[in-house]
Structures are given as structure tokens and as C-alpha cells.
Short mmCIF file of C-alpha atoms in Angstrom, two decimals:
data_model
loop_
_atom_site.label_atom_id
_atom_site.label_comp_id
_atom_site.label_asym_id
_atom_site.label_seq_id
_atom_site.Cartn_x
_atom_site.Cartn_y
_atom_site.Cartn_z
CA MET A 1 -60.50 92.80 -88.79
CA ARG A 2 -59.50 89.21 -89.43
CA VAL A 3 -59.54 89.33 -93.22
CA PHE A 4 -55.76 89.45 -93.63
CA PRO A 5 -54.94 86.58 -91.23
CA ARG A 6 -57.56 84.53 -93.05
CA LEU A 7 -56.01 85.49 -96.39
CA LEU A 8 -52.60 84.43 -95.10
CA ALA A 9 -53.96 81.07 -93.96
CA VAL A 10 -55.76 80.48 -97.25
CA SER A 11 -52.65 81.40 -99.26
CA THR A 12 -50.50 79.02 -97.23
CA ALA A 13 -53.00 76.17 -97.64
CA THR A 14 -53.30 76.86 -101.36
CA ALA A 15 -49.53 76.79 -101.83
CA ALA A 16 -49.27 73.49 -99.95
CA ALA A 17 -52.03 71.97 -102.06
CA LEU A 18 -50.40 73.08 -105.31
CA VAL A 19 -47.05 71.60 -104.33
CA ALA A 20 -48.74 68.36 -103.27
CA LEU A 21 -50.25 68.01 -106.76
CA ALA A 22 -46.76 67.82 -108.19
CA VAL A 23 -45.75 64.83 -106.01
CA PRO A 24 -46.15 61.36 -107.60
CA ALA A 25 -49.09 59.41 -106.19
CA SER A 26 -47.17 56.20 -105.78
CA ALA A 27 -43.67 54.79 -105.94
CA HIS A 28 -42.57 52.39 -108.65
CA VAL A 29 -39.38 50.63 -109.62
CA ARG A 30 -37.49 53.28 -111.60
CA VAL A 31 -34.26 53.30 -113.58
CA THR A 32 -31.86 56.18 -114.19
CA THR A 33 -28.57 56.24 -116.06
CA ASP A 34 -25.47 58.36 -116.57
CA ASN A 35 -25.41 57.73 -120.33
CA THR A 36 -28.14 57.20 -122.92
CA ALA A 37 -25.96 56.80 -126.02
CA ARG A 38 -26.96 53.80 -128.13
CA GLY A 39 -24.29 51.10 -127.98
CA GLY A 40 -22.43 52.91 -125.20
CA TYR A 41 -21.50 51.85 -121.69
CA ALA A 42 -23.75 53.07 -118.90
CA THR A 43 -24.36 52.59 -115.20
CA LEU A 44 -28.00 51.78 -114.57
CA GLU A 45 -29.50 52.58 -111.17
CA PHE A 46 -32.70 50.77 -110.23
CA SER A 47 -34.57 52.43 -107.37
CA VAL A 48 -36.74 49.85 -105.61
CA PRO A 49 -39.29 50.85 -102.94
CA ASN A 50 -40.99 48.59 -100.41
CA GLU A 51 -44.75 48.67 -101.00
CA SER A 52 -45.71 45.63 -98.94
CA GLU A 53 -49.04 46.00 -97.15
CA THR A 54 -47.92 43.36 -94.65
CA LYS A 55 -44.65 45.19 -93.87
CA ALA A 56 -42.62 42.28 -95.28
CA LEU A 57 -39.03 42.83 -96.39
CA THR A 58 -38.10 42.91 -100.06
CA THR A 59 -35.55 40.11 -100.32
CA GLU A 60 -34.99 39.62 -104.06
CA LEU A 61 -34.94 41.60 -107.29
CA THR A 62 -34.49 40.27 -110.82
CA VAL A 63 -34.08 42.64 -113.75
CA GLN A 64 -34.25 41.48 -117.35
CA LEU A 65 -31.50 42.94 -119.56
CA PRO A 66 -32.66 42.39 -123.15
CA ASN A 67 -29.96 42.62 -125.83
CA VAL A 68 -27.36 43.92 -123.38
CA GLY A 69 -23.81 43.16 -124.52
CA SER A 70 -22.17 42.92 -121.10
CA ALA A 71 -22.96 43.55 -117.44
CA SER A 72 -21.23 43.83 -114.09
CA THR A 73 -22.88 44.57 -110.75
CA GLU A 74 -21.76 46.93 -108.01
CA LEU A 75 -20.90 45.44 -104.61
CA LEU A 76 -23.90 46.01 -102.35
CA PRO A 77 -23.48 45.16 -98.64
CA GLY A 78 -26.11 42.72 -97.41
CA TRP A 79 -26.90 41.42 -100.89
CA THR A 80 -25.53 38.88 -103.34
CA SER A 81 -25.82 39.21 -107.12
CA ALA A 82 -25.76 36.82 -110.05
CA VAL A 83 -25.59 37.60 -113.77
CA ASP A 84 -27.33 35.24 -116.20
CA ARG A 85 -25.40 35.19 -119.47
CA ASP A 86 -26.30 33.73 -122.85
CA ALA A 87 -22.94 32.36 -123.97
CA ALA A 88 -24.20 31.42 -127.43
CA GLN A 89 -25.53 34.89 -128.18
CA GLY A 90 -22.84 36.75 -126.29
CA THR A 91 -25.41 38.76 -124.34
CA VAL A 92 -26.66 39.08 -120.76
CA LYS A 93 -30.22 38.00 -120.07
CA SER A 94 -30.76 39.17 -116.50
CA VAL A 95 -29.26 40.03 -113.14
CA THR A 96 -30.63 38.92 -109.77
CA TRP A 97 -29.93 40.40 -106.34
CA LYS A 98 -30.75 38.41 -103.20
CA ALA A 99 -30.64 39.67 -99.63
CA VAL A 100 -28.55 37.75 -97.13
CA THR A 101 -30.40 36.25 -94.17
CA GLY A 102 -31.92 38.96 -91.99
CA ASN A 103 -31.41 41.70 -94.57
CA GLY A 104 -33.74 43.32 -97.09
CA ILE A 105 -35.63 46.49 -97.93
CA GLY A 106 -37.87 47.35 -94.99
CA PRO A 107 -41.20 49.20 -94.80
CA ASP A 108 -40.97 52.88 -95.84
CA GLN A 109 -37.51 52.26 -97.30
CA PHE A 110 -36.01 51.92 -100.75
CA ALA A 111 -32.72 50.62 -102.12
CA VAL A 112 -30.68 51.40 -105.22
CA PHE A 113 -29.22 48.54 -107.28
CA ARG A 114 -26.50 49.44 -109.77
CA VAL A 115 -25.31 47.50 -112.80
CA ARG A 116 -22.92 48.60 -115.54
CA VAL A 117 -23.93 47.48 -119.00
CA LYS A 118 -23.23 47.94 -122.68
CA LEU A 119 -26.48 49.34 -124.04
CA PRO A 120 -28.05 47.91 -127.19
CA ASP A 121 -28.05 49.88 -130.43
CA THR A 122 -31.81 50.52 -130.36
CA ASP A 123 -34.14 53.48 -129.92
CA SER A 124 -35.28 52.29 -126.51
CA VAL A 125 -34.82 49.44 -124.07
CA THR A 126 -37.13 48.03 -121.40
CA PHE A 127 -36.04 46.32 -118.19
CA PRO A 128 -38.90 44.19 -116.79
CA ALA A 129 -38.30 43.61 -113.08
CA THR A 130 -39.55 41.07 -110.55
CA GLN A 131 -39.67 42.08 -106.88
CA THR A 132 -40.02 39.35 -104.25
CA TYR A 133 -40.99 39.83 -100.60
CA ALA A 134 -40.17 37.71 -97.58
CA ASP A 135 -43.83 36.68 -97.20
CA GLY A 136 -43.87 35.18 -100.69
CA GLN A 137 -45.51 38.08 -102.52
CA VAL A 138 -44.15 38.59 -106.03
CA VAL A 139 -44.64 41.83 -107.95
CA LYS A 140 -43.83 41.93 -111.67
CA TRP A 141 -42.96 45.39 -113.00
CA ASN A 142 -43.48 44.53 -116.67
CA GLN A 143 -46.47 46.47 -117.98
CA GLN A 144 -46.13 48.73 -121.02
CA ALA A 145 -47.55 52.26 -121.34
CA GLN A 146 -51.29 52.32 -121.98
CA PRO A 147 -52.87 53.76 -125.15
CA GLY A 148 -53.84 57.33 -124.47
CA GLY A 149 -50.89 57.99 -122.20
CA SER A 150 -52.04 56.66 -118.83
CA GLU A 151 -49.43 54.87 -116.75
CA PRO A 152 -50.11 51.21 -115.93
CA GLU A 153 -50.23 49.96 -112.36
CA TYR A 154 -46.90 48.12 -112.63
CA PRO A 155 -44.88 49.89 -115.35
CA ALA A 156 -41.68 48.33 -116.60
CA PRO A 157 -38.59 50.52 -116.15
CA ALA A 158 -37.45 51.75 -119.56
CA LEU A 159 -34.94 54.02 -121.26
CA ASP A 160 -35.14 56.09 -124.42
CA LEU A 161 -31.71 55.95 -126.04
CA THR A 162 -30.07 58.70 -128.05
CA GLN A 163 -27.77 58.97 -131.05
CA GLY A 164 -25.06 60.48 -128.86
CA LYS A 165 -21.44 59.45 -129.19
CA ALA A 166 -20.86 56.05 -127.62
CA ASP A 167 -17.64 55.39 -125.74
CA HIS A 168 -16.59 51.89 -126.73
CA ASP A 169 -13.66 51.54 -124.36
CA GLY A 170 -15.84 50.78 -121.35
CA HIS A 171 -16.33 54.33 -120.10
CA SER A 172 -19.58 56.22 -120.38
CA ALA A 173 -19.94 59.37 -122.45
CA HIS A 174 -21.33 61.12 -119.36
CA ALA A 175 -24.63 62.23 -120.73
CA PRO A 176 -26.91 63.99 -118.19
CA GLN A 177 -28.61 61.62 -115.77
CA VAL A 178 -32.17 60.94 -116.80
CA SER A 179 -35.22 59.28 -115.35
CA ALA A 180 -36.23 56.29 -117.33
CA THR A 181 -39.79 55.05 -116.97
CA HIS A 182 -41.95 55.74 -120.02
CA GLU A 183 -44.88 57.94 -119.03
CA SER A 184 -47.02 58.92 -122.01
CA GLY A 185 -43.88 59.76 -123.96
CA ASP A 186 -43.42 62.95 -121.92
CA SER A 187 -40.01 64.23 -120.94
CA ASP A 188 -39.10 63.59 -117.32
CA ALA A 189 -38.22 67.27 -117.06
CA ARG A 190 -41.90 68.20 -117.36
CA PRO A 191 -42.98 67.06 -113.83
CA ASP A 192 -39.97 68.92 -112.42
CA LYS A 193 -40.93 72.13 -114.23
CA THR A 194 -44.52 71.73 -113.07
CA ALA A 195 -43.41 71.38 -109.46
CA ARG A 196 -41.31 74.53 -109.75
CA TRP A 197 -44.24 76.41 -111.32
CA PHE A 198 -46.62 75.40 -108.54
CA GLY A 199 -44.03 76.21 -105.91
CA GLY A 200 -43.47 79.67 -107.41
CA ILE A 201 -47.20 80.43 -107.28
CA GLY A 202 -47.28 79.38 -103.64
CA LEU A 203 -44.37 81.64 -102.75
CA ILE A 204 -45.97 84.61 -104.52
CA LEU A 205 -49.29 84.08 -102.72
CA GLY A 206 -47.54 83.80 -99.38
CA ALA A 207 -45.53 86.97 -99.98
CA VAL A 208 -48.63 88.97 -100.98
CA ALA A 209 -50.51 87.80 -97.90
CA LEU A 210 -47.57 88.72 -95.65
CA VAL A 211 -47.31 92.24 -97.08
CA LEU A 212 -51.04 92.81 -96.66
CA ALA A 213 -50.92 91.54 -93.08
CA VAL A 214 -48.01 93.86 -92.18
CA THR A 215 -49.74 96.84 -93.84
CA ASN A 216 -52.96 96.16 -91.94
CA ARG A 217 -51.10 95.90 -88.61
CA ARG A 218 -49.39 99.28 -89.19
CA ARG A 219 -52.73 100.88 -89.94
CA GLN A 220 -54.19 99.51 -86.71
CA GLN A 221 -51.24 100.96 -84.75
#
């Protein structure tokens, strides 16, 4: 009988398919932070993938920092950075990273750009980003969430801020690190829980198929 080997194969394929459903369909520019307290200091991490169809390097990234009180960038080998300040308003408007000659984010790679800022005292903050490739292609990550909850093609990285205690001496309050792109208002923990749920089903199916296969083999012996 070949029923049990077939069941094992089907269970394995089903588990793989369920796990695959939990993987994001495409990569976007994302932002995470170590602190979401309104008015507090936080280190923002912008994860930037290379999505060039021509395999061109990403050589420049500009991130808008609306209503941010201060900003300082982390030293990143192979890149230079410049902060655009509004002296009259006492705020920072943007930060731009440029790759030195011969450097950049290559195909199938991503890079993380870090900047430490004083967050605004608002419910949320959006960081429109502009990604430039060596072949001249420019991608603007500045689209807002669509009505009905669907994610736009080029969503702007964004953070929901909390009422947590802000540390005003320049050190973060160390809130849990969170993902930061608005997606239908859902918590970023939901995709993670979904992936774990699918993975658990796959493991259970695989275990059942294995037990049945072993039992069948013993009967044949």
C-alpha cells in the first residue's frame, strides 16, 4: 500500500504551503524603533531592499523627518550622510545617505540606515522616503494606507506613537522594538502569530503522517 507515503507527502506539501502564505509578498522600505514614547528619544532603523529590475545598485536614500526635534546619524561604512535642519523652526526636515563611489545596495541585498531622533508629541509620524538607483530610477515610498485596509504599492514608513514615559535626557525609554509601516491599522504582531499558527498546523500534520507511516511499516513486517 502506498497510501501512507502519499499522506506524508501531501502533509509536507500542505505545511510548506501554509507557511508560505505567511511570508510577505514583497519587500518595502520599513522602519522599526526601540522607543515609541511621544516626545522621547528613539533610534529609528530603516530597512531598505534593492528591488531594481535592472540589477542596479541603490546609491541614495532620503528620509523626511517631519516635526522631529533633533537627529544624528550612525556611522555607516561606504556611505555619507547629511542632515537638513530648519534653523528657524528648530527642527530637522530630512536626512540623506549617499553611497561612496563603487558602493551601494546590490541585487538581492538590503541595508539598514539608523538615525537617532527626538520624536514629535503626536499620535503617529510618517517618514516618506526616496530611494535612488545608479541607473537613475527613483522610487518614492510616500503612499498612505488605502481606504478599506489594503496596502498601497509604495507605502510610506510610519510609526504609531504611545503615551509611554519619555526620557528627555537623550536616552530612550527602551520600549519593545516594533515594526512601523501602517497596514490596515493591524498590529504587527498579528502576521507573526499567523505564521506561528500555520507552522504549528504543518508540524501536527507531519507528525500524524509519520506515526501512520511507522505503524503501517510495522504491520507489513
